[in-house]
PDB file of C-alpha atoms in Angstrom:
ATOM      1  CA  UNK A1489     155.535 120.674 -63.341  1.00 38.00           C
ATOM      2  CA  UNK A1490     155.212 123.268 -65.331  1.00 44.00           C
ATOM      3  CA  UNK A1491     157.956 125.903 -64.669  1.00 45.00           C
ATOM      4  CA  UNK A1492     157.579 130.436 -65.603  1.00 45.00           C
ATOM      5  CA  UNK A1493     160.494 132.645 -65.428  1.00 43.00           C
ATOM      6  CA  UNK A1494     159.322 136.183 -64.729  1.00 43.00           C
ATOM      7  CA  UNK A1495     162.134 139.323 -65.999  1.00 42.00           C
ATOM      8  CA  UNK A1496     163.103 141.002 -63.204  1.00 41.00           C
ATOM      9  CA  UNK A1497     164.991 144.749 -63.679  1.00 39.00           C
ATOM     10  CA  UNK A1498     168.323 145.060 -65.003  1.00 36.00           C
ATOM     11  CA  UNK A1499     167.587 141.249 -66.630  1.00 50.00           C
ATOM     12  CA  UNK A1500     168.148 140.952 -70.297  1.00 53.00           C
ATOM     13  CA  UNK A1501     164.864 140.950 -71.964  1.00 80.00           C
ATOM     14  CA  UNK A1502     165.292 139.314 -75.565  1.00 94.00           C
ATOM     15  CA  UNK A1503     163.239 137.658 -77.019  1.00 96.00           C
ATOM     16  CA  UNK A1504     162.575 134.206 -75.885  1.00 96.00           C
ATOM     17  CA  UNK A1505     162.782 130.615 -78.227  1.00 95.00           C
ATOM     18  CA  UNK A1506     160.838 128.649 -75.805  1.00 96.00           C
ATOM     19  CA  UNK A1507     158.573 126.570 -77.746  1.00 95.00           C
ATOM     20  CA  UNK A1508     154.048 126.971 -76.846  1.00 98.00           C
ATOM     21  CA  UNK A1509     152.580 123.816 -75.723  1.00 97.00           C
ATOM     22  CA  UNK A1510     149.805 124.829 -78.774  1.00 96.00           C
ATOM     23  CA  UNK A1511     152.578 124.780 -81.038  1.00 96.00           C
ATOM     24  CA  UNK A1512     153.295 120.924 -80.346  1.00 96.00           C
ATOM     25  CA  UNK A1513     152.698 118.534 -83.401  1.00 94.00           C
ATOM     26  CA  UNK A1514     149.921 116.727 -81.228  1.00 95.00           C
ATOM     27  CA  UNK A1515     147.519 118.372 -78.806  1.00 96.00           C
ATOM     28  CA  UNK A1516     145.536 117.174 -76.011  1.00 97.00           C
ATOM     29  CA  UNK A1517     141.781 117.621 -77.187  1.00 96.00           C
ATOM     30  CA  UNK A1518     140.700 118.403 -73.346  1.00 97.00           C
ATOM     31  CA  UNK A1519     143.280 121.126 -72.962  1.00 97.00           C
ATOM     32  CA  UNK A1520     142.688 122.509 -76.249  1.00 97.00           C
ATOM     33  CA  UNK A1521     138.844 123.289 -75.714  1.00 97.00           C
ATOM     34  CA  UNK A1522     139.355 124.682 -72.186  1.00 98.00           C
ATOM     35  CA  UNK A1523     142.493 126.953 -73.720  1.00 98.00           C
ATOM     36  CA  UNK A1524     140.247 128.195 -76.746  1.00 97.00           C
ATOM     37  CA  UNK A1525     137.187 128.822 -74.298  1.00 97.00           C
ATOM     38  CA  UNK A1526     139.423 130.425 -71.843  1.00 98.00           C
ATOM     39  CA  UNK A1527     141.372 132.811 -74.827  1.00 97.00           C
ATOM     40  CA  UNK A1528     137.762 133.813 -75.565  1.00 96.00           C
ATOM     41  CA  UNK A1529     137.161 135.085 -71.832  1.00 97.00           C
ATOM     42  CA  UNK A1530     141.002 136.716 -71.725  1.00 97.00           C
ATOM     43  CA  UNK A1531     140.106 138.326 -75.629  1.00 97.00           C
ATOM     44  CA  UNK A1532     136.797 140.513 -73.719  1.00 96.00           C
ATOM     45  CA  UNK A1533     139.506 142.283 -72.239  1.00 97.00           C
ATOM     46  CA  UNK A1534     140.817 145.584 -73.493  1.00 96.00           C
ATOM     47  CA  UNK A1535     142.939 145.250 -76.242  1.00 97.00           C
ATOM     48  CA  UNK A1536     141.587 142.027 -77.468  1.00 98.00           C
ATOM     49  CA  UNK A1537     138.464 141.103 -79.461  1.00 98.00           C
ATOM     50  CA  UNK A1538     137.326 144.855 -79.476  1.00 98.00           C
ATOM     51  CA  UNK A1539     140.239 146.387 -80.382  1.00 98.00           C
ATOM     52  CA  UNK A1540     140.385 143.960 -83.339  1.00 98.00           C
ATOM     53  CA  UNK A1541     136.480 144.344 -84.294  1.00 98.00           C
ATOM     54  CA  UNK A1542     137.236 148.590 -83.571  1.00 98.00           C
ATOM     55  CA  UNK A1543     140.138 148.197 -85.997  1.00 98.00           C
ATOM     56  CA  UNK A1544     138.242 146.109 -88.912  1.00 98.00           C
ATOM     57  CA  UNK A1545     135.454 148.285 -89.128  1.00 98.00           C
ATOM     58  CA  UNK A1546     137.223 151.287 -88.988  1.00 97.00           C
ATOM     59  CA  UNK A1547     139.025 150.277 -92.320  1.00 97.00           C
ATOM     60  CA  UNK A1548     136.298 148.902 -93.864  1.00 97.00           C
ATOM     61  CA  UNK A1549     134.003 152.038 -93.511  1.00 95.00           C
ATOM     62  CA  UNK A1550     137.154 154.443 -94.545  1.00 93.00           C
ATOM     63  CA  UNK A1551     137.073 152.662 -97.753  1.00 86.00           C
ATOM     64  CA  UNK A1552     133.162 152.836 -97.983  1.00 87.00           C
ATOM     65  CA  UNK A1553     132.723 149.176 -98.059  1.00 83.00           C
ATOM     66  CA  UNK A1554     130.861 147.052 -95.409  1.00 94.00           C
ATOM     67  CA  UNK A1555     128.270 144.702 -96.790  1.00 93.00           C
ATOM     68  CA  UNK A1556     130.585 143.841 -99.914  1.00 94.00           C
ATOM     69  CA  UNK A1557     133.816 143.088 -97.702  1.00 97.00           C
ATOM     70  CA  UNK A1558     135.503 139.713 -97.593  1.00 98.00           C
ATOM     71  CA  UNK A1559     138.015 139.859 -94.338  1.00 98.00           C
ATOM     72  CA  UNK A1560     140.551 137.108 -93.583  1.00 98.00           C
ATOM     73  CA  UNK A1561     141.064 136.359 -89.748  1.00 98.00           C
ATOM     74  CA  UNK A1562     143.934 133.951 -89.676  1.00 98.00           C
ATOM     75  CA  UNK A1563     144.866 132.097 -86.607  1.00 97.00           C
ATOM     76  CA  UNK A1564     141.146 132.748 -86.349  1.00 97.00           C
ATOM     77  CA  UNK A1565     140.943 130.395 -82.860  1.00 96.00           C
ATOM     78  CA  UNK A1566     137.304 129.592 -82.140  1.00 96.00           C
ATOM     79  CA  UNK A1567     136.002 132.489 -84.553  1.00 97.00           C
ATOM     80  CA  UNK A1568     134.540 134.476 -82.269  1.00 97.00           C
ATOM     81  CA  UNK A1569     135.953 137.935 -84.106  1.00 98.00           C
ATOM     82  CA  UNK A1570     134.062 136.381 -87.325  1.00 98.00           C
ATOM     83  CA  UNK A1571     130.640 136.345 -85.358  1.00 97.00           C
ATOM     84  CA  UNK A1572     130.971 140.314 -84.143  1.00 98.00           C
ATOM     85  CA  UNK A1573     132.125 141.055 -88.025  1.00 98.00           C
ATOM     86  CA  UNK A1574     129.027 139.380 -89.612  1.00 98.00           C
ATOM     87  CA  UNK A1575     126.506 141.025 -87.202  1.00 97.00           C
ATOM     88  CA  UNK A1576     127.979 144.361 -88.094  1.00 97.00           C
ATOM     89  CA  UNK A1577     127.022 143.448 -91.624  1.00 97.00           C
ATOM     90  CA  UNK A1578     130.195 142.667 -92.938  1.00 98.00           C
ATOM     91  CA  UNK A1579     129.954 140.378 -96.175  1.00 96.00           C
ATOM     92  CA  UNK A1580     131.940 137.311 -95.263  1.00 98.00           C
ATOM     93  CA  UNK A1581     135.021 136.631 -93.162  1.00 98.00           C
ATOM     94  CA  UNK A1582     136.887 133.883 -94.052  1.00 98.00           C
ATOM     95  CA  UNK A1583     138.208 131.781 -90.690  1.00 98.00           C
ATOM     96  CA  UNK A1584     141.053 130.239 -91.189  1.00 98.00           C
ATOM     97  CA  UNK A1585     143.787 128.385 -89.367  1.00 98.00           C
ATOM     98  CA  UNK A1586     147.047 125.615 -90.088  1.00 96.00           C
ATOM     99  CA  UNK A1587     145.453 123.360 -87.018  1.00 96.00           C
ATOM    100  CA  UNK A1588     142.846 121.174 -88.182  1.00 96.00           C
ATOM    101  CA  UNK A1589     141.325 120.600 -84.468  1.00 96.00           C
ATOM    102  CA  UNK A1590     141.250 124.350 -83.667  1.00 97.00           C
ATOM    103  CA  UNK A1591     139.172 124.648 -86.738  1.00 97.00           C
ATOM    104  CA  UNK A1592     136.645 122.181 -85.822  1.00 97.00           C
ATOM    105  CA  UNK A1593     136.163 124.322 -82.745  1.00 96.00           C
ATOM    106  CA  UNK A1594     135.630 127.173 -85.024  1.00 97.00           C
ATOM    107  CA  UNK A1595     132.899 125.280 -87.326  1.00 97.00           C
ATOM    108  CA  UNK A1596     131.417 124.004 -83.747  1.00 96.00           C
ATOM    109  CA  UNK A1597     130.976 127.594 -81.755  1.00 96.00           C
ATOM    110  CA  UNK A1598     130.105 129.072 -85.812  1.00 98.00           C
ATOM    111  CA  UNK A1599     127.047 126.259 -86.331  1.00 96.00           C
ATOM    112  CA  UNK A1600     124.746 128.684 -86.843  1.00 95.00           C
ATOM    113  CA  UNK A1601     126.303 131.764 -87.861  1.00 96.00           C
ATOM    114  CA  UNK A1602     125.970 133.290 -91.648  1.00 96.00           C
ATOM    115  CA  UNK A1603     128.407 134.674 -93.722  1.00 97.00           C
ATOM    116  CA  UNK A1604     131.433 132.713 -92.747  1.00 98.00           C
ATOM    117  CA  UNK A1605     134.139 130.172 -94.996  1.00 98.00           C
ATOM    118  CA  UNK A1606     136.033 128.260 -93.462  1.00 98.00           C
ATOM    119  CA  UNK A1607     140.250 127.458 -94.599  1.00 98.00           C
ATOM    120  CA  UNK A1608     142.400 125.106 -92.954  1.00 98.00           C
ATOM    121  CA  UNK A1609     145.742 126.739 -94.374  1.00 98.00           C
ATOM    122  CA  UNK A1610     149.126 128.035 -93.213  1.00 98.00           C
ATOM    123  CA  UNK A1611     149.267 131.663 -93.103  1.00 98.00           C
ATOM    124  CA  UNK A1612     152.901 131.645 -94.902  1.00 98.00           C
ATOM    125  CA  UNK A1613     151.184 130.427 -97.958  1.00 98.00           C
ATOM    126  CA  UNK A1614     147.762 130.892 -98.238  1.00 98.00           C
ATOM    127  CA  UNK A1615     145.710 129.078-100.976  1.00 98.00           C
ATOM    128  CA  UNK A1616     144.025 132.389-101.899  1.00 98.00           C
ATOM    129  CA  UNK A1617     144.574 134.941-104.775  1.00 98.00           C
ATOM    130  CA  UNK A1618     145.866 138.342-104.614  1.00 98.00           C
ATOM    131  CA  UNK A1619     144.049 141.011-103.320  1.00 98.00           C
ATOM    132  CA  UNK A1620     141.109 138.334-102.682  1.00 98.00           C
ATOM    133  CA  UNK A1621     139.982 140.218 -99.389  1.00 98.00           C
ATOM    134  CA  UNK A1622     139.963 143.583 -98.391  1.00 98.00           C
ATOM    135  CA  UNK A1623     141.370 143.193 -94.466  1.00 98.00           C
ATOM    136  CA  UNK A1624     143.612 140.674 -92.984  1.00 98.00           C
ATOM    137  CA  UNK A1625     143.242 139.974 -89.253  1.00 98.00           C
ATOM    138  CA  UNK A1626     145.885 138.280 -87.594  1.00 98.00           C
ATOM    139  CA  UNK A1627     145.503 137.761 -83.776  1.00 98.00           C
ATOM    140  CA  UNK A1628     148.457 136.920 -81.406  1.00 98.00           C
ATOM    141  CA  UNK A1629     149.816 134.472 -84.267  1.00 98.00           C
ATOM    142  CA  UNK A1630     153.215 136.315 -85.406  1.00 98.00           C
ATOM    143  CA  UNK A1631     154.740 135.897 -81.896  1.00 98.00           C
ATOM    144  CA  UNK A1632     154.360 131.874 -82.916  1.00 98.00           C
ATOM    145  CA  UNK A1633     156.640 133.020 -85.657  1.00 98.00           C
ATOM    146  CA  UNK A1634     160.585 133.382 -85.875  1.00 97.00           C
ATOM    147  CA  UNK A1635     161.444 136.069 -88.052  1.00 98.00           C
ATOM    148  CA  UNK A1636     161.937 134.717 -91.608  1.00 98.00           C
ATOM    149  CA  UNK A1637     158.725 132.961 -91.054  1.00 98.00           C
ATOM    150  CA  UNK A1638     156.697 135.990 -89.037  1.00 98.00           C
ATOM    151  CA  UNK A1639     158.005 138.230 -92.753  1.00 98.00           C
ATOM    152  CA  UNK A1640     156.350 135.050 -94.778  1.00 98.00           C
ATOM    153  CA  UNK A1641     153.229 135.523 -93.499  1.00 98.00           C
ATOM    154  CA  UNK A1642     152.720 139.175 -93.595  1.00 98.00           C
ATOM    155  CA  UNK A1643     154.103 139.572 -97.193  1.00 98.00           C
ATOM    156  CA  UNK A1644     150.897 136.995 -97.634  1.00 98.00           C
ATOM    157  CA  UNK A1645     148.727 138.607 -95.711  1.00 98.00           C
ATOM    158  CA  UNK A1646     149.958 141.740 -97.653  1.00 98.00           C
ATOM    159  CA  UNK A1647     149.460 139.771-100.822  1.00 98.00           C
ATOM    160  CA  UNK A1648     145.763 138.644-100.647  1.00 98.00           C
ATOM    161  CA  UNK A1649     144.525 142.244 -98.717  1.00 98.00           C
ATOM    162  CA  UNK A1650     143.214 145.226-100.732  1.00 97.00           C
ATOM    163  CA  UNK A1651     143.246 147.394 -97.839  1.00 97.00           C
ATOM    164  CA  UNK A1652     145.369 147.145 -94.929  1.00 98.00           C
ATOM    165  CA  UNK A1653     147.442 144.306 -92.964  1.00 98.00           C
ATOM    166  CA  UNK A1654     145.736 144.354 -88.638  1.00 98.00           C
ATOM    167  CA  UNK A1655     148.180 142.269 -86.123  1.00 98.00           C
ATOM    168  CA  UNK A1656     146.618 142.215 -82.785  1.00 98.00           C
ATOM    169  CA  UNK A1657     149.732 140.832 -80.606  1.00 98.00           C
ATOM    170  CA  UNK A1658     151.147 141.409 -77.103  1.00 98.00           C
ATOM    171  CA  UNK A1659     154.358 143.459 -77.148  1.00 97.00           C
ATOM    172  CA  UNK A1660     157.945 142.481 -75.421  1.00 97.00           C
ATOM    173  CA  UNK A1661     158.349 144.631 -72.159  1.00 95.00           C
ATOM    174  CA  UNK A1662     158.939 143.984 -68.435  1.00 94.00           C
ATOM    175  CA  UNK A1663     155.688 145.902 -67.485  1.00 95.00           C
ATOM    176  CA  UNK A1664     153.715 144.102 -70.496  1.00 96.00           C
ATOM    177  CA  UNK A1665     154.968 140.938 -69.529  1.00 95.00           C
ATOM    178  CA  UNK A1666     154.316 141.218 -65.624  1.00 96.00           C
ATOM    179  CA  UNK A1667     150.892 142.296 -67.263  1.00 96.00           C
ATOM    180  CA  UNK A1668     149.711 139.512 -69.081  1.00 97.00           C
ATOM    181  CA  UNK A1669     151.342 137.107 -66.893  1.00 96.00           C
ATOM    182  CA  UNK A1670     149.610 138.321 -63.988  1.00 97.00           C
ATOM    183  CA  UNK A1671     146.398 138.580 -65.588  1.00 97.00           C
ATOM    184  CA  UNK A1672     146.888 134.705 -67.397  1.00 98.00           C
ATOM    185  CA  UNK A1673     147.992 133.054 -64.150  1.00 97.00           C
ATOM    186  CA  UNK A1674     145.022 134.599 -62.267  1.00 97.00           C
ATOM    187  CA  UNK A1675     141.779 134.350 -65.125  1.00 97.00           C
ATOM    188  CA  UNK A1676     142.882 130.656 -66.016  1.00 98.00           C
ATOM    189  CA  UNK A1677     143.087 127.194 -64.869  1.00 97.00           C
ATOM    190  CA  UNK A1678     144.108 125.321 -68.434  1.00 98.00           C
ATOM    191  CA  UNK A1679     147.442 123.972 -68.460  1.00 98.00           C
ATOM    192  CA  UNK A1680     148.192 125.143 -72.211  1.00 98.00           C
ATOM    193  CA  UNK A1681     146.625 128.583 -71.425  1.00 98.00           C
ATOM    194  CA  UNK A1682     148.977 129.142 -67.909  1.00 98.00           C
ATOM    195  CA  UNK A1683     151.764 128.125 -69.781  1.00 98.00           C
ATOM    196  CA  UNK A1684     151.456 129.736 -73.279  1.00 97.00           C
ATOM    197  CA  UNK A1685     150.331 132.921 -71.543  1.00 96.00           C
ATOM    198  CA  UNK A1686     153.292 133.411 -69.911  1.00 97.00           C
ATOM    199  CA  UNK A1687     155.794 132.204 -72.984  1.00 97.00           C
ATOM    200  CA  UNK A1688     154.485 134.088 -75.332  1.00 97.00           C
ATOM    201  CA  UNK A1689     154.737 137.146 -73.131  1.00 96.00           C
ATOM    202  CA  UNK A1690     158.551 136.567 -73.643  1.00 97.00           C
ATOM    203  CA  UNK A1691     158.312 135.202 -77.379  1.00 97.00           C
ATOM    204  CA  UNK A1692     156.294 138.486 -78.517  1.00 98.00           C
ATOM    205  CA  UNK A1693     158.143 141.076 -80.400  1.00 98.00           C
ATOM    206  CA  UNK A1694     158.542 144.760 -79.588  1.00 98.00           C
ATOM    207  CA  UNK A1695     156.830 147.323 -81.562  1.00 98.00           C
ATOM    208  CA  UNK A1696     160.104 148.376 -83.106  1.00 98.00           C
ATOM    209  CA  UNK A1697     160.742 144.476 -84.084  1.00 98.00           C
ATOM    210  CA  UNK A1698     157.214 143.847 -85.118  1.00 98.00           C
ATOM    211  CA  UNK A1699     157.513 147.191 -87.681  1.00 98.00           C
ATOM    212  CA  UNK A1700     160.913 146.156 -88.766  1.00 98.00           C
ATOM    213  CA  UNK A1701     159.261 142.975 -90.250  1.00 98.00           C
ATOM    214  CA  UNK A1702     156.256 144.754 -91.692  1.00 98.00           C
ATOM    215  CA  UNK A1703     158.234 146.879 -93.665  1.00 98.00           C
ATOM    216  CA  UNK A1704     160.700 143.700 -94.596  1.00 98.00           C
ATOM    217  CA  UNK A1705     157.071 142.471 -95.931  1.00 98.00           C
ATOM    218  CA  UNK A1706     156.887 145.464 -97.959  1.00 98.00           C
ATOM    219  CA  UNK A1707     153.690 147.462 -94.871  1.00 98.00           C
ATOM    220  CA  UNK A1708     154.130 150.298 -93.514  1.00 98.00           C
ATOM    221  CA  UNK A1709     152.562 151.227 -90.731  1.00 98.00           C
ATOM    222  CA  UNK A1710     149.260 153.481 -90.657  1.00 98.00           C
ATOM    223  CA  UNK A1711     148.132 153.777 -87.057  1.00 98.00           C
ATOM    224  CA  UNK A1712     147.712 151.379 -84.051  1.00 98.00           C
ATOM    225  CA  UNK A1713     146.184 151.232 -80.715  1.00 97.00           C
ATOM    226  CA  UNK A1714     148.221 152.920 -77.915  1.00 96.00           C
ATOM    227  CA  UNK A1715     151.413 152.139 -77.765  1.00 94.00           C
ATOM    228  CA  UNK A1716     151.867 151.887 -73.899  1.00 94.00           C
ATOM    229  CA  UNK A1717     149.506 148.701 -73.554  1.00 95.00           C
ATOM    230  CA  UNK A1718     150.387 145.298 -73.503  1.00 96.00           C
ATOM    231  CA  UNK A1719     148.359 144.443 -76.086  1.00 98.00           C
ATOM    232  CA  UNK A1720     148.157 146.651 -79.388  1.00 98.00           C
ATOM    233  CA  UNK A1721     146.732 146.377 -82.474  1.00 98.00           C
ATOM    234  CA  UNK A1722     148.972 147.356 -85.378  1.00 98.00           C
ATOM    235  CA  UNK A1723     147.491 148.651 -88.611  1.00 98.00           C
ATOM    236  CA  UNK A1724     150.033 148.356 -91.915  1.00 98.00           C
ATOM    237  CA  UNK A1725     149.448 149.049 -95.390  1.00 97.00           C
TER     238      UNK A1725
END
């Protein structure tokens, strides 16, 4: 049975190395279409796929380029970001992800959609060339990350963006983590989404950590979503 440890005041909140039943080398092909069509329901919420699509566009119309824009969403999940960016006219978003089986997903729920490539790669070292795209998206992927790996992958995403570095992740903090593990436990029935909710609640980084990083990457950060919620998008340069 699976077992959640909820921080209680005066607890020491660090940052937890319990491992994601979706980072497993083998997955359960039931569980992982009910977690990806569940994450889609939890992402309508605020701070999720909006905040994301809010935070794309905004950079790509502040650099006057739309229709011509190539954006990376890695960790992309079952691509549902990549839809929304397309039907704003964005040029092409490339969906990419390490997992071969969340991918398939991906090319399943995209069948019909326009505009889209599709990369099965690890975001630490991404088969792409520099400044080949002019966003990268990341979406609650760096809390999968320990730190030397979590700097990898933004000094790549750094690498192959023209414009500006997005992470969309959930923040360390007693009242974000009572938050989301609230919310998780009651919106879901999955096994790997209960479980993962909750963990990576406790595996996220704090804002301070997740700049700290960035700026190990060589970003900086330009602006993000507020602060205060449990989710926030973070936008680096």
């Amino acid at each position: 049975m699976a077992r959640w440890s909820f921080v209680l005041p005066g607890r020491n909140l660090g940052r937890s190395a319990e491992q994601e039943l979706l980072d497993a080398e083998e997955l359960d092909p039931r569980e992982l279409r009910i977690n990806l069509r569940e994450m889609a329901m939890l992402n309508r919420l605020p701070g999720g796929l909006g905040a994301s699509l809010g935070a794309v566009l905004r950079e790509l119309d502040d650099a006057g380029r739309r229709a011509d824009a190539t954006v990376l969403d890695a960790g992309a999940g079952r691509g549902d970001l990549a839809r929304r960016l397309v039907s704003t006219g964005v040029g092409c978003v490339i969906v990419s992800d390490l997992r071969r089986e969340v991918l398939a997903e991906a090319r399943r729920n995209l069948r019909d959609t326009n505009g889209v490539r599709f990369l099965e790669a690890d975001v630490r070292a991404l088969p792409l060339p520099d400044r080949s795209v002019a966003v990268a998206h990341a979406s609650l992927l760096i809390h999968h990350l320990d730190e030397p790996d979590a700097v990898a992958a933004l000094r790549e995403l750094r690498r192959v963006a023209t414009r500006a570095v997005l992470i969309n992740d959930l923040r360390r903090g007693r009242v974000a983590q009572l938050v989301t593990s609230v919310t998780v436990l009651a919106l879901s029935r999955g096994r790997y989404t209960r479980h993962d909710g909750v963990v990576s609640a406790r595996r996220a980084y704090t804002l301070g950590e997740l700049d700290g990083l960035a700026a190990e990457a060589g970003l900086r950060l330009a602006w993000r979503t507020p602060g205060w919620q449990p989710r926030v998008t973070s936008v680096y340069r």
